[in-house]
XYZ file of C-alpha atoms in Angstrom:
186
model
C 0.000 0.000 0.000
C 1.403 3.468 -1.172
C 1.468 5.804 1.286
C 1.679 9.904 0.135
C 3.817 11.656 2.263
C 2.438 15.202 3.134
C 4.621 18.256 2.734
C 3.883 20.596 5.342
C 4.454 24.373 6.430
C 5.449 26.382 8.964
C 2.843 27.307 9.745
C 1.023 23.820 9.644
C -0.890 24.172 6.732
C -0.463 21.475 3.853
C 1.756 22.700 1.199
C -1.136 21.929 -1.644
C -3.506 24.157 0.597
C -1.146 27.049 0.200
C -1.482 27.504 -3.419
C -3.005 31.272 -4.446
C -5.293 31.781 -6.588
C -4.835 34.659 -8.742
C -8.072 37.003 -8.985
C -8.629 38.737 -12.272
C -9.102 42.218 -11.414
C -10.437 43.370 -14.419
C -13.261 41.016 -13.979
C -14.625 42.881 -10.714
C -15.824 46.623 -10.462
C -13.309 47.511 -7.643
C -13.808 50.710 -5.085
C -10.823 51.980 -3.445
C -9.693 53.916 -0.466
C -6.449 55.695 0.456
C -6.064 54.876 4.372
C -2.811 57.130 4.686
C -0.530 59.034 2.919
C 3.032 60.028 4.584
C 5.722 61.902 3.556
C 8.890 59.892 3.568
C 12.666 61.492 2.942
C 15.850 59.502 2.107
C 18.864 61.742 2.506
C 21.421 61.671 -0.237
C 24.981 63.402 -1.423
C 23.234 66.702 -2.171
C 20.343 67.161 0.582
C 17.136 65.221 1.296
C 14.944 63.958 -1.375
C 11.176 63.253 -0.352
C 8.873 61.169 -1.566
C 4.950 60.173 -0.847
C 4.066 56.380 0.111
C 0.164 55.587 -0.056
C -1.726 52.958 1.683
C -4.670 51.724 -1.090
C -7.117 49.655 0.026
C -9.596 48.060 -3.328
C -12.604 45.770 -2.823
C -15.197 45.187 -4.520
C -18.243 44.819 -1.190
C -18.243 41.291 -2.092
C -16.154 38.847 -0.661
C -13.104 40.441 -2.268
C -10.388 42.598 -0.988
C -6.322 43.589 -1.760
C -4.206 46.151 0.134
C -1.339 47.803 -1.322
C 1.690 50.721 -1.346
C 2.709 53.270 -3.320
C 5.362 55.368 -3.336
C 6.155 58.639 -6.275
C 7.508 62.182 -6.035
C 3.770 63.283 -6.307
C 0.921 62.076 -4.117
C -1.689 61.110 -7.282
C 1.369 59.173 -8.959
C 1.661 57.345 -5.624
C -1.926 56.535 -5.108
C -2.650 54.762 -9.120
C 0.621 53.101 -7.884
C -1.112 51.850 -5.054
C -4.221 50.934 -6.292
C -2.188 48.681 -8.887
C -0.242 47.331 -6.100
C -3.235 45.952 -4.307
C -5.444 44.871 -7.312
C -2.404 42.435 -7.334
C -2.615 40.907 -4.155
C -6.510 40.674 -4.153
C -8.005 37.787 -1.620
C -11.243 35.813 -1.783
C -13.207 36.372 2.164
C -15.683 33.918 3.578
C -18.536 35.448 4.503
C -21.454 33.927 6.129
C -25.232 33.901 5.710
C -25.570 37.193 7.644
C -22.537 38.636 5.876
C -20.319 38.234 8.779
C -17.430 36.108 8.616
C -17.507 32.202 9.275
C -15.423 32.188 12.972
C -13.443 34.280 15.033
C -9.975 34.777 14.187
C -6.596 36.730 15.149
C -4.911 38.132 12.215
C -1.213 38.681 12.531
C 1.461 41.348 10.747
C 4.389 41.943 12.203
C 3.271 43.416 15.972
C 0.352 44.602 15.034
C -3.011 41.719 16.051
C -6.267 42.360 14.852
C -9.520 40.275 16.343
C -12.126 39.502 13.993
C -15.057 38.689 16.111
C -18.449 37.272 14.147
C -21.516 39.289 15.018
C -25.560 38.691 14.422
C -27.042 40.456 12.130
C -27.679 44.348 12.965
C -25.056 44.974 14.754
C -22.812 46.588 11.708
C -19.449 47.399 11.534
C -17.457 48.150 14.713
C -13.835 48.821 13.710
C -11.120 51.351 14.430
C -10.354 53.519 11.052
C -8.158 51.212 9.312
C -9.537 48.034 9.922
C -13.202 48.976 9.304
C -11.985 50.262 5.374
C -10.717 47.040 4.733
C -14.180 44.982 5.894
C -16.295 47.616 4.759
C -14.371 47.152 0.992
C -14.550 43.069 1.391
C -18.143 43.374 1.809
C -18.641 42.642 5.352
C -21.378 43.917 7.335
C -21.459 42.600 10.869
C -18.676 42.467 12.424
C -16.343 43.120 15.763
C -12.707 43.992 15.810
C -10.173 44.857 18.283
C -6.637 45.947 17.323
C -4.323 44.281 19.882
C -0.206 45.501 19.758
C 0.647 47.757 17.336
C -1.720 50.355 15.611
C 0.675 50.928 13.015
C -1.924 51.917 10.033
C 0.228 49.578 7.506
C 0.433 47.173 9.884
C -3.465 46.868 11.498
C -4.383 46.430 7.512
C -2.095 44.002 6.940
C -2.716 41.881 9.480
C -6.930 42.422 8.585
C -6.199 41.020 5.438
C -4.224 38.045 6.554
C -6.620 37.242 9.423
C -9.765 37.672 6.177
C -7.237 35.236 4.299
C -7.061 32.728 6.629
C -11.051 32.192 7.537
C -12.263 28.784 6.471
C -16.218 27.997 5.524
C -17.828 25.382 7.168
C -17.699 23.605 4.029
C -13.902 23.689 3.482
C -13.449 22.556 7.510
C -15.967 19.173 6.872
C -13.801 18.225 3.282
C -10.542 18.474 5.499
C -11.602 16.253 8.358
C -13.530 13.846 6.353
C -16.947 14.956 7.959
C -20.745 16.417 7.045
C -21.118 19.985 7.423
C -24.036 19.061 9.894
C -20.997 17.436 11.864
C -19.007 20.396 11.996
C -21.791 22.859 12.567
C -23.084 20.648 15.767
């Protein structure tokens, strides 16, 4: 009997599982928002030169959503580059019947920790500024979070996006453990 050996992650994930899936951008009618713009400076031979980063967020206010950075001499040069940035690192959300998201979750960035908390329907969005664009973009309508560590604006979206990544439907959960969705659900 042949046995397949299972390659698997740090961060315990099956290898297989870890394969993205690209999302055609041009397929979706995408909204975006600039969460912050900063002046930056790097200080050469002559003087300083300074420069404009820009934190895009693009979603589409259903079930997709992609963060991304800028940076140009000029602040409307840095935010197209921004917006491009993030239609390339879109990510599919799972979203429940009550468009809230399938289970509570931590996402993690650097040392910045943002808690996703499900909510019933009615109770909206309650999110600090930079988490509540990106739900509000992914098309998310009840839902709790609580930025824990850092409130680095980068950072706190970041880490939204990875903890959005990382929810499971109750669907996927039952095909990994071999079970019925009533099973899981129970």
């Amino acid at each position: 009997m042949l046995q397949e050996k299972q390659a698997w992650n740090s961060e315990g994930r099956r290898k297989d599982e870890m394969r993205h899936v690209i999302i055609d951008a041009s397929q979706l009618e995408l909204e975006d928002n600039v969460v912050s713009i900063k002046r930056v400076s790097k200080t050469v031979k002559g003087g300083r030169t300074s420069r404009f980063t820009a934190l895009v967020v693009v979603g589409d206010r259903n079930g997709h959503v992609g963060a991304g950075l800028g940076k140009a001499v000029e602040i409307p040069e840095a935010i197209r580059k921004g917006r491009e940035d993030a239609m390339k690192h879109l990510i599919s959300v799972a979203r429940d019947e009550n468009n809230s998201i399938t289970h509570d979750y931590i996402g993690k960035y650097g040392s910045a920790e943002v808690l996703l908390k499900r909510a019933p329907e009615g109770t909206g969005i309650i999110a600090g500024g930079t988490a509540r664009a990106v739900v509000e973009l992914a098309g998310i309508q009840n839902i709790r979070t609580k930025c824990l560590g850092s409130n680095n604006k980068q950072n706190v979206v970041l880490a939204t996006i990875e903890g959005l990544k990382a929810l499971k439907t109750p669907e996927e959960v039952a095909r990994r453990r071999g079970k019925s969705v009533d099973e899981i659900l129970a």
